[in-house]
PDB file of C-alpha atoms in Angstrom:
ATOM      1  CA  ALA A  18       0.000   0.000   0.000  1.00 52.00           C
ATOM      2  CA  SER A  19       1.239   3.447  -0.896  1.00 59.00           C
ATOM      3  CA  ASN A  20      -0.161   6.941  -1.001  1.00 69.00           C
ATOM      4  CA  ARG A  21       2.155   7.877  -3.888  1.00 74.00           C
ATOM      5  CA  LYS A  22      -0.607   7.430  -6.505  1.00 83.00           C
ATOM      6  CA  GLU A  23       1.143   4.511  -8.142  1.00 84.00           C
ATOM      7  CA  ILE A  24       0.782   0.793  -8.646  1.00 87.00           C
ATOM      8  CA  ILE A  25       4.031  -1.173  -8.718  1.00 86.00           C
ATOM      9  CA  PHE A  26       4.393  -4.539 -10.432  1.00 90.00           C
ATOM     10  CA  ASP A  27       7.656  -5.919  -9.014  1.00 90.00           C
ATOM     11  CA  GLN A  28       7.517  -9.139 -11.035  1.00 92.00           C
ATOM     12  CA  ILE A  29       7.740  -7.292 -14.356  1.00 91.00           C
ATOM     13  CA  ASP A  30       9.663  -4.241 -13.097  1.00 85.00           C
ATOM     14  CA  CYS A  31       6.881  -1.840 -14.038  1.00 85.00           C
ATOM     15  CA  ALA A  32       4.842   0.890 -12.362  1.00 85.00           C
ATOM     16  CA  ILE A  33       1.769   2.905 -13.235  1.00 87.00           C
ATOM     17  CA  ARG A  34       1.842   6.441 -11.876  1.00 85.00           C
ATOM     18  CA  CYS A  35      -0.784   9.147 -11.716  1.00 87.00           C
ATOM     19  CA  ALA A  36       0.676  12.653 -11.399  1.00 84.00           C
ATOM     20  CA  SER A  37      -0.686  16.175 -11.341  1.00 83.00           C
ATOM     21  CA  ALA A  38      -0.074  18.645 -14.158  1.00 81.00           C
ATOM     22  CA  GLU A  39       0.442  21.285 -11.471  1.00 80.00           C
ATOM     23  CA  ILE A  40       3.938  19.929 -10.833  1.00 79.00           C
ATOM     24  CA  GLU A  41       6.283  21.061 -13.613  1.00 79.00           C
ATOM     25  CA  GLU A  42       8.975  18.570 -12.556  1.00 82.00           C
ATOM     26  CA  VAL A  43       6.687  15.568 -13.039  1.00 81.00           C
ATOM     27  CA  GLY A  44       8.528  12.825 -14.915  1.00 78.00           C
ATOM     28  CA  GLN A  45      12.035  14.058 -14.170  1.00 82.00           C
ATOM     29  CA  GLY A  46      14.425  11.303 -13.177  1.00 84.00           C
ATOM     30  CA  LEU A  47      12.144   8.613 -14.600  1.00 87.00           C
ATOM     31  CA  THR A  48      11.854   6.643 -17.806  1.00 90.00           C
ATOM     32  CA  LEU A  49       8.266   6.857 -18.996  1.00 92.00           C
ATOM     33  CA  GLN A  50       7.119   4.259 -21.515  1.00 93.00           C
ATOM     34  CA  HIS A  51       3.599   5.544 -22.109  1.00 94.00           C
ATOM     35  CA  VAL A  52       2.274   8.951 -21.107  1.00 93.00           C
ATOM     36  CA  VAL A  53      -1.364   9.999 -21.319  1.00 94.00           C
ATOM     37  CA  ALA A  54      -1.890  13.731 -20.797  1.00 94.00           C
ATOM     38  CA  THR A  55      -5.588  14.497 -20.486  1.00 94.00           C
ATOM     39  CA  GLU A  56      -7.521  17.786 -20.657  1.00 94.00           C
ATOM     40  CA  VAL A  57      -4.302  19.640 -21.508  1.00 95.00           C
ATOM     41  CA  ALA A  58      -6.193  22.771 -22.595  1.00 93.00           C
ATOM     42  CA  ARG A  59      -7.227  23.279 -18.968  1.00 92.00           C
ATOM     43  CA  TRP A  60      -3.811  22.849 -17.374  1.00 92.00           C
ATOM     44  CA  GLU A  61      -2.823  25.852 -15.310  1.00 88.00           C
ATOM     45  CA  HIS A  62       0.644  27.350 -14.963  1.00 86.00           C
ATOM     46  CA  ASN A  63       2.988  26.297 -17.784  1.00 89.00           C
ATOM     47  CA  PRO A  64       1.830  23.155 -19.627  1.00 92.00           C
ATOM     48  CA  GLU A  65       4.640  23.479 -22.177  1.00 92.00           C
ATOM     49  CA  ALA A  66       7.313  23.189 -19.460  1.00 89.00           C
ATOM     50  CA  THR A  67       5.489  20.344 -17.724  1.00 88.00           C
ATOM     51  CA  LEU A  68       5.126  18.379 -20.951  1.00 91.00           C
ATOM     52  CA  ALA A  69       8.707  19.135 -22.020  1.00 90.00           C
ATOM     53  CA  ASN A  70       9.919  17.371 -18.877  1.00 86.00           C
ATOM     54  CA  MET A  71       7.684  14.369 -19.540  1.00 89.00           C
ATOM     55  CA  LYS A  72       8.478  14.155 -23.256  1.00 91.00           C
ATOM     56  CA  GLU A  73      12.201  14.065 -22.522  1.00 90.00           C
ATOM     57  CA  ALA A  74      11.643  11.103 -20.173  1.00 90.00           C
ATOM     58  CA  ILE A  75      10.089   8.973 -22.953  1.00 93.00           C
ATOM     59  CA  PRO A  76      12.457   6.638 -24.838  1.00 94.00           C
ATOM     60  CA  LYS A  77      12.363   6.272 -28.618  1.00 93.00           C
ATOM     61  CA  ASP A  78       9.955   3.298 -28.474  1.00 95.00           C
ATOM     62  CA  GLY A  79       7.675   4.987 -25.905  1.00 95.00           C
ATOM     63  CA  THR A  80       4.384   6.717 -26.623  1.00 95.00           C
ATOM     64  CA  PHE A  81       2.841  10.041 -25.691  1.00 94.00           C
ATOM     65  CA  ASP A  82      -0.882  10.762 -26.045  1.00 95.00           C
ATOM     66  CA  MET A  83      -2.306  14.216 -25.426  1.00 95.00           C
ATOM     67  CA  GLU A  84      -6.038  14.930 -25.551  1.00 95.00           C
ATOM     68  CA  SER A  85      -8.414  17.608 -24.453  1.00 94.00           C
ATOM     69  CA  THR A  86     -11.694  19.351 -24.952  1.00 91.00           C
ATOM     70  CA  ALA A  87     -11.001  22.676 -26.645  1.00 88.00           C
ATOM     71  CA  ASN A  88     -10.769  25.640 -24.321  1.00 87.00           C
ATOM     72  CA  GLY A  89     -10.798  28.702 -26.522  1.00 82.00           C
ATOM     73  CA  HIS A  90      -8.582  30.052 -29.259  1.00 83.00           C
ATOM     74  CA  GLY A  91      -4.984  30.098 -28.027  1.00 86.00           C
ATOM     75  CA  GLY A  92      -2.864  28.395 -25.439  1.00 89.00           C
ATOM     76  CA  TYR A  93      -0.534  25.406 -25.597  1.00 93.00           C
ATOM     77  CA  PHE A  94      -3.099  22.768 -26.598  1.00 94.00           C
ATOM     78  CA  PHE A  95      -4.556  24.941 -29.354  1.00 92.00           C
ATOM     79  CA  GLU A  96      -1.088  25.709 -30.718  1.00 93.00           C
ATOM     80  CA  GLU A  97      -0.079  22.027 -30.734  1.00 94.00           C
ATOM     81  CA  CYS A  98      -3.310  21.089 -32.523  1.00 94.00           C
ATOM     82  CA  MET A  99      -2.722  23.704 -35.198  1.00 92.00           C
ATOM     83  CA  ARG A 100       0.892  22.569 -35.655  1.00 93.00           C
ATOM     84  CA  ALA A 101      -0.123  18.907 -35.859  1.00 93.00           C
ATOM     85  CA  ARG A 102      -2.865  19.523 -38.428  1.00 92.00           C
ATOM     86  CA  ASP A 103      -0.550  21.574 -40.665  1.00 92.00           C
ATOM     87  CA  LYS A 104       0.257  19.084 -43.431  1.00 88.00           C
ATOM     88  CA  SER A 105       2.739  21.472 -45.083  1.00 90.00           C
ATOM     89  CA  LYS A 106       5.324  20.827 -42.359  1.00 86.00           C
ATOM     90  CA  ASP A 107       7.953  18.166 -43.015  1.00 86.00           C
ATOM     91  CA  TYR A 108       8.147  17.312 -39.323  1.00 85.00           C
ATOM     92  CA  ARG A 109       5.207  17.183 -36.969  1.00 87.00           C
ATOM     93  CA  GLU A 110       5.670  16.077 -33.386  1.00 89.00           C
ATOM     94  CA  PHE A 111       2.114  14.812 -33.042  1.00 91.00           C
ATOM     95  CA  VAL A 112      -0.412  12.972 -35.189  1.00 92.00           C
ATOM     96  CA  TYR A 113      -3.629  14.971 -35.230  1.00 93.00           C
ATOM     97  CA  HIS A 114      -6.999  13.317 -34.595  1.00 93.00           C
ATOM     98  CA  PHE A 115     -10.354  15.043 -34.304  1.00 93.00           C
ATOM     99  CA  HIS A 116     -13.627  13.339 -33.406  1.00 91.00           C
ATOM    100  CA  GLU A 117     -17.003  14.970 -33.971  1.00 93.00           C
ATOM    101  CA  TRP A 118     -19.702  14.317 -31.384  1.00 94.00           C
ATOM    102  CA  TYR A 119     -21.696  12.161 -33.810  1.00 94.00           C
ATOM    103  CA  TRP A 120     -18.734   9.795 -34.099  1.00 89.00           C
ATOM    104  CA  HIS A 121     -19.978   8.279 -30.819  1.00 88.00           C
ATOM    105  CA  ASP A 122     -22.939   5.897 -31.122  1.00 87.00           C
ATOM    106  CA  GLU A 123     -24.334   6.692 -27.672  1.00 95.00           C
ATOM    107  CA  TYR A 124     -25.295  10.272 -28.547  1.00 97.00           C
ATOM    108  CA  TYR A 125     -28.916   9.838 -29.577  1.00 97.00           C
ATOM    109  CA  LEU A 126     -32.419   9.955 -28.091  1.00 97.00           C
ATOM    110  CA  GLU A 127     -35.037   7.220 -28.450  1.00 97.00           C
ATOM    111  CA  GLN A 128     -37.601   9.722 -29.752  1.00 97.00           C
ATOM    112  CA  PRO A 129     -36.439  11.145 -33.120  1.00 97.00           C
ATOM    113  CA  VAL A 130     -37.279  14.630 -34.347  1.00 98.00           C
ATOM    114  CA  LYS A 131     -39.704  14.971 -37.217  1.00 97.00           C
ATOM    115  CA  GLU A 132     -38.002  15.557 -40.560  1.00 96.00           C
ATOM    116  CA  GLU A 133     -40.192  18.559 -41.367  1.00 97.00           C
ATOM    117  CA  THR A 134     -38.936  20.343 -38.212  1.00 98.00           C
ATOM    118  CA  LEU A 135     -35.271  20.306 -39.242  1.00 98.00           C
ATOM    119  CA  SER A 136     -33.631  23.740 -39.143  1.00 97.00           C
ATOM    120  CA  LYS A 137     -31.282  25.095 -41.822  1.00 96.00           C
ATOM    121  CA  ASP A 138     -28.181  24.334 -39.762  1.00 93.00           C
ATOM    122  CA  GLU A 139     -29.425  20.793 -39.038  1.00 97.00           C
ATOM    123  CA  LEU A 140     -30.032  20.180 -42.753  1.00 97.00           C
ATOM    124  CA  LEU A 141     -26.576  21.561 -43.521  1.00 95.00           C
ATOM    125  CA  LEU A 142     -24.987  19.284 -40.896  1.00 96.00           C
ATOM    126  CA  ILE A 143     -26.814  16.232 -42.281  1.00 97.00           C
ATOM    127  CA  ALA A 144     -25.653  17.139 -45.804  1.00 96.00           C
ATOM    128  CA  GLN A 145     -22.043  17.631 -44.638  1.00 94.00           C
ATOM    129  CA  CYS A 146     -22.113  14.246 -42.912  1.00 94.00           C
ATOM    130  CA  GLU A 147     -23.432  12.569 -46.065  1.00 96.00           C
ATOM    131  CA  GLU A 148     -20.592  14.158 -48.079  1.00 94.00           C
ATOM    132  CA  GLU A 149     -18.143  12.569 -45.620  1.00 91.00           C
ATOM    133  CA  GLY A 150     -19.885   9.199 -45.923  1.00 92.00           C
ATOM    134  CA  LYS A 151     -21.564   9.370 -42.512  1.00 92.00           C
ATOM    135  CA  LYS A 152     -25.276   9.005 -41.809  1.00 93.00           C
ATOM    136  CA  LEU A 153     -26.674  11.361 -39.183  1.00 95.00           C
ATOM    137  CA  THR A 154     -30.014  10.087 -37.872  1.00 96.00           C
ATOM    138  CA  LEU A 155     -33.040  12.027 -36.663  1.00 97.00           C
ATOM    139  CA  ASN A 156     -32.442  10.430 -33.248  1.00 97.00           C
ATOM    140  CA  GLN A 157     -28.985  12.036 -33.177  1.00 98.00           C
ATOM    141  CA  ILE A 158     -30.475  15.381 -34.193  1.00 98.00           C
ATOM    142  CA  ALA A 159     -32.921  15.044 -31.284  1.00 98.00           C
ATOM    143  CA  TRP A 160     -29.965  14.484 -28.929  1.00 98.00           C
ATOM    144  CA  ARG A 161     -28.148  17.485 -30.442  1.00 98.00           C
ATOM    145  CA  ARG A 162     -31.184  19.746 -29.909  1.00 97.00           C
ATOM    146  CA  ARG A 163     -31.496  18.696 -26.281  1.00 97.00           C
ATOM    147  CA  LYS A 164     -27.757  19.183 -25.624  1.00 97.00           C
ATOM    148  CA  LYS A 165     -27.727  22.589 -27.346  1.00 94.00           C
ATOM    149  CA  GLU A 166     -30.611  23.630 -25.110  1.00 96.00           C
ATOM    150  CA  ASP A 167     -28.934  22.256 -21.983  1.00 96.00           C
ATOM    151  CA  LEU A 168     -25.426  23.593 -22.634  1.00 91.00           C
ATOM    152  CA  ARG A 169     -26.202  26.739 -24.647  1.00 85.00           C
ATOM    153  CA  TYR A 170     -22.848  28.478 -25.285  1.00 79.00           C
ATOM    154  CA  GLU A 171     -20.800  25.453 -24.257  1.00 83.00           C
ATOM    155  CA  PHE A 172     -22.156  22.987 -26.843  1.00 88.00           C
ATOM    156  CA  ASP A 173     -19.659  23.867 -29.599  1.00 83.00           C
ATOM    157  CA  GLU A 174     -16.756  23.236 -27.234  1.00 83.00           C
ATOM    158  CA  LYS A 175     -18.046  20.126 -25.470  1.00 88.00           C
ATOM    159  CA  TYR A 176     -19.555  18.453 -28.553  1.00 91.00           C
ATOM    160  CA  PRO A 177     -17.746  19.896 -31.579  1.00 89.00           C
ATOM    161  CA  GLU A 178     -18.859  19.360 -35.147  1.00 91.00           C
ATOM    162  CA  ASN A 179     -15.606  20.527 -36.685  1.00 88.00           C
ATOM    163  CA  ASP A 180     -12.093  21.285 -35.521  1.00 87.00           C
ATOM    164  CA  ILE A 181     -12.260  25.037 -36.048  1.00 84.00           C
ATOM    165  CA  ASP A 182     -15.548  25.956 -34.344  1.00 81.00           C
ATOM    166  CA  CYS A 183     -14.578  24.027 -31.212  1.00 84.00           C
ATOM    167  CA  PHE A 184     -11.757  26.534 -30.641  1.00 84.00           C
ATOM    168  CA  LEU A 185     -13.407  29.697 -31.963  1.00 79.00           C
ATOM    169  CA  LEU A 186     -16.879  29.280 -30.514  1.00 56.00           C
ATOM    170  CA  THR A 187     -16.257  28.339 -26.900  1.00 55.00           C
ATOM    171  CA  GLY A 188     -17.812  29.886 -23.814  1.00 49.00           C
ATOM    172  CA  GLY A 189     -19.801  33.113 -23.608  1.00 48.00           C
ATOM    173  CA  GLN A 190     -18.241  35.570 -26.017  1.00 55.00           C
ATOM    174  CA  PHE A 191     -18.459  39.270 -26.759  1.00 57.00           C
ATOM    175  CA  PHE A 192     -18.961  38.707 -30.504  1.00 58.00           C
ATOM    176  CA  ASP A 193     -21.969  36.882 -31.880  1.00 61.00           C
ATOM    177  CA  LYS A 194     -21.022  33.249 -32.504  1.00 58.00           C
ATOM    178  CA  GLU A 195     -22.894  33.020 -35.792  1.00 60.00           C
ATOM    179  CA  ILE A 196     -20.981  36.007 -37.168  1.00 65.00           C
ATOM    180  CA  VAL A 197     -17.676  34.475 -35.989  1.00 59.00           C
ATOM    181  CA  ARG A 198     -18.680  31.119 -37.547  1.00 59.00           C
TER     182      ARG A 198
END
């Protein structure tokens, strides 16, 4: 038993550690085989310094995964996403992945909306999905309507439909979101 937030497997000389992003020195003096950094966009202080320490502790055959919900335009996570999605660069440190909310099967309601009640933006979203080879159901649109009502300004960040709006249209803003979009 330990209060160090770790599980040690002596038989295979391995440990699993859970550390706080608040500590910039996390990872120093260790060899880290697999790092998962979660909700990086919300890390306080200096996430770049914290992650630099961890990244330098990962050997060549190790892995580093960084994920987050967007948290506005700017900051370390935003910058790394923009660098990773820039295909014109010869070298990119990260492989960029983006997942729309409708990528997840569990986001639907049992009661679908009626097709004749679809708004312009819902019809546009359905058409965009069809262009990408995805089928958006009326049950998913029902879920989207409910979530948009529940979350209001936060929907675009929490359940993004594209990888630009999730950064530009987060939180309550001074400028009208539809104009920004």
